[in-house]
C-alpha angles and dihedrals in degrees: 000000000000114000115251128228132201095195115134090214115094112243116246120251113273117257110275113252107187093165090058091049092049092052090048089057090049091055091048092052095047109144118231121195120194094219090058093055098060113113110255095005094115123077116233110265123197103227102201101150098043130055105296117252102248118219110246093223119097116258098249102141104050117103112252125202092194101064094043140002088224091074094246121169120240088257091057096045121090092224142063105278123176126192117195102190130193094267091056093045091054097040092054095042095235103184097194143000092277091060092045088060090066088076091063111088113254098359120134124181143176133191106218105162099246102026116048101192128200125171118197126167092346097309132104136228097286089061097044125079113222106195134191111212088336094310120122114213089187096227125099095207088062086074093072111154110279123191108266093228095092096048126091095194146331121231131190139188118199122227132008113357104157087120087070105033109017134249119348104053111104096126096039146282129266119197124198110204118201125217113261136193116272145156097277111093114227139169124174142152138191134198117193133186127180153144120323094031094297112179119172136168126187133181135184132183132174120180142163111244098191147328139083099276092247097103096262112114094341116154127190129186129195135183128182119184132180132177127181133185118184146153121217144239085246117078116263100004117133127168140185125191136178128190125187128181118180128171141172120204121194122190099198090175137346087269103041128054134166131196125191111196131185129184132187126189125182127179126177118181122183115209096351120212115246101176149295121270117250119233122249138279091062097208137104116352110014124228140188128212103253089217089065096049094106098032123118117204097182123114115285091249100033115155143202115178130172134182121184130182124187127186124181133177110196119187121183124193121184102199093181140333087280103040132050137160134204124192120194120190111187141181128186128187124181134173122187127183128192130187111168152123099234113179129066131175137170120248114244092271095047089235098115140026119233113213121204146139105083113201131184105176142164128188116196112186133175128179125185125176150142129219127188118194128189130191124194121185110199145126141261103212107311094338125092113245122182124192135198121188138165155153125235126188125178142163116208117187127180129179119194125202105195126177116170141163121205093204138115107261098189145325113233141182105267094228108029116036146125123217129211132251108263099243091050087072108104111252095025125105138156120278138067128249118196118237106186143332120236112200117185117187115188130187116182136181119192139180131188131183140184117193128179104230088178130000089265099031123073128185114211118191136169137182132187131183122191136190109203122186117190118193123185120194120192114224095182139052116326118242136160089262094044110039125182091268143344134194134201130181128203130187110188123177116197135172152163135227121187143162126215119196117195099213093179136342090279103033137061138170128204145181129193145176119207138175133205143185125222135182109249091229092045102243129041094199090067100031114135127223089259091052093052098041095047098038108057097167140048118246118252128230131198130187135184115190136177126184152143137228122196150159120225144165092057091304095312093107139043132183144177128202127187136175120190145172121204128185125188115194135189095033114161110271128178116265106248090217098046121027091197092065134064132210130204094238103101125114133198128186140189128192120182154148128229125195125183126179132183126189134186102179094164137002089260100046130060130170134185131176144160136196126194134182124187131180103205120177146150112257094186120006137131131200126174089359091300126115113237096189110151094021124125119240114252120269093017113128117205093214134035123175132181133183127183123186125185126187130181109210090183132358088269103035121070133168130190138184131198125196122191127186124187123188126233119287136200123239094205138039090240089061095229095123122058141178115208125243117270142196129205133182132215124195130197135186127184132184124193110210092183136331091286105040131053139157124215125192128188140185115199123200090008095190093048091238117191108225139157115238089187137006137208129178094275107015143052120212098215127214120236119280124228111319135165138200140180124210131194112208124192137177123200 
């Protein structure tokens, strides 16, 4: 449903999008030949230059390092595990990591510059671990959208997973896995042009540097590079981003390998978009003024910049067929700068926009750690029993340099206005002044086991114990509320126990119980003195889940079904006797069902879809002195559905369509403000000229649907309108 407006001003004409119109005509004129539609009539073609043709079946039999350290497949794991591999990423045209997340059942995400939001199983970003190659940087903003070119796959496990990755994973864990050097030679490139002055170039190369290919002195090098320049559908926004992933793998012997991996990510956004003001009255179903859909109320020289460096040293030693060790030494360095006016609201008569919330901010974060993992494959009596065990130590330090003004900067005409340069705002000047250092030291021991109780019945268990030391150092004036320093220590123990029953060779059922620990304020690396002093414990999470995974239709179909119940206790709730204080008495719950289905009826046709429903609510929570028991957390849709259909008209010509529907959400915890459900459609068309050259065209949000990817009390962070792009892919 398109949002209505009562503005007397006529909305401006939408931005012209000739590329989208041209692609629409191409889809309408798509040739269909009867002989190409016969099942089995087409020879198999290896599409190496174009987007790979993804198999419609669910990825249930590929080992996943995210759901278990034992290397179990999703079918073998007593949990909901999703693998979005490279073929799926390419086939669906996912531009960045945010779009990849759409393939995970029930996940919604947005990329507002200062508030990277993900909702998973009824919980938000502070209760979801977003990992990079299994490493948790403990900061949600670190999961800024990164171009998908450098990633091999994205994996996810739904529900509590602190027993694998540490505190902060009640709703689930999402793991972004980077491409690494390996034996398979590869060289590819992509050029992409699109709406809003999109210009992108990508390159990838993997080669053997020396050796005999037998694992003795073999060396492999890989580099993947991507650069993008683009404007935006919002006035004044321009961005540049560069991603580099380079790695060197050395097989010193068949038993010992080492990989050195480096990643660089850079993002520079001029005048970033923070949202569109909502029309008054702010009650019931929210609306925007269509004439402001493309307006940007930020300062004329607003900025968001990010630089990220990753370095990993990965050593693998296979002691024997039964025992192997992996040691990962890692270092992460990130610097983020903000310079913006971030909040906009209409005046009561909707005749002017009031601009406020001035922020000059720097985040300087460094993470250093080492993790040693061991896997032992043995037996207990006559039954197979496999073990994973390890030790992880890390030091995560972040310094923040905030300078903000809670003042009205200006009141402007909603449709015709000019904004100031940032440092012309009274009280703002160049330079950063540190506020405090947050230093989080974590030592963790973990153990995981899978034992065959019966040939068809496996018991999967895991246990993790952490020692977390949080140190806050004040870098500004000392007060009673902000002392020179403060320390807090936590010692959570979390675990999982699950059973997997192999009903038949293609079907299994499981049940599990898992626990988790979560910081009350969401993230320890940004916790304030008030957070740490008032919240002496971590919150606790509990989940019970039951599900099934099966193949059907003589191997042409696959499906997963899961039902779960999660409870998070001891969340910070307002003291009913003193609104300035919080107590660890709150409780939040989520109960839901997830269904995923994949079909490959013929060689030409593939279908995948998922449907999720979650009933998320506060069981015990107060805000503004009012109980919110029974209310749904903001920006949490109860239903999310996705369908993807791919059809090959000829061996060279393939079309696909994706349909996504997201249920209504609330903008406030009191559930008085709502945004309606919405549906958008993406189309894709690829043509393989030969085995080395292909062209891929896409239209995103075909119907130009206006929708809110995130809501606050006065603004909607809108999703992109209809856009289109064409990519030329080559291998050589």
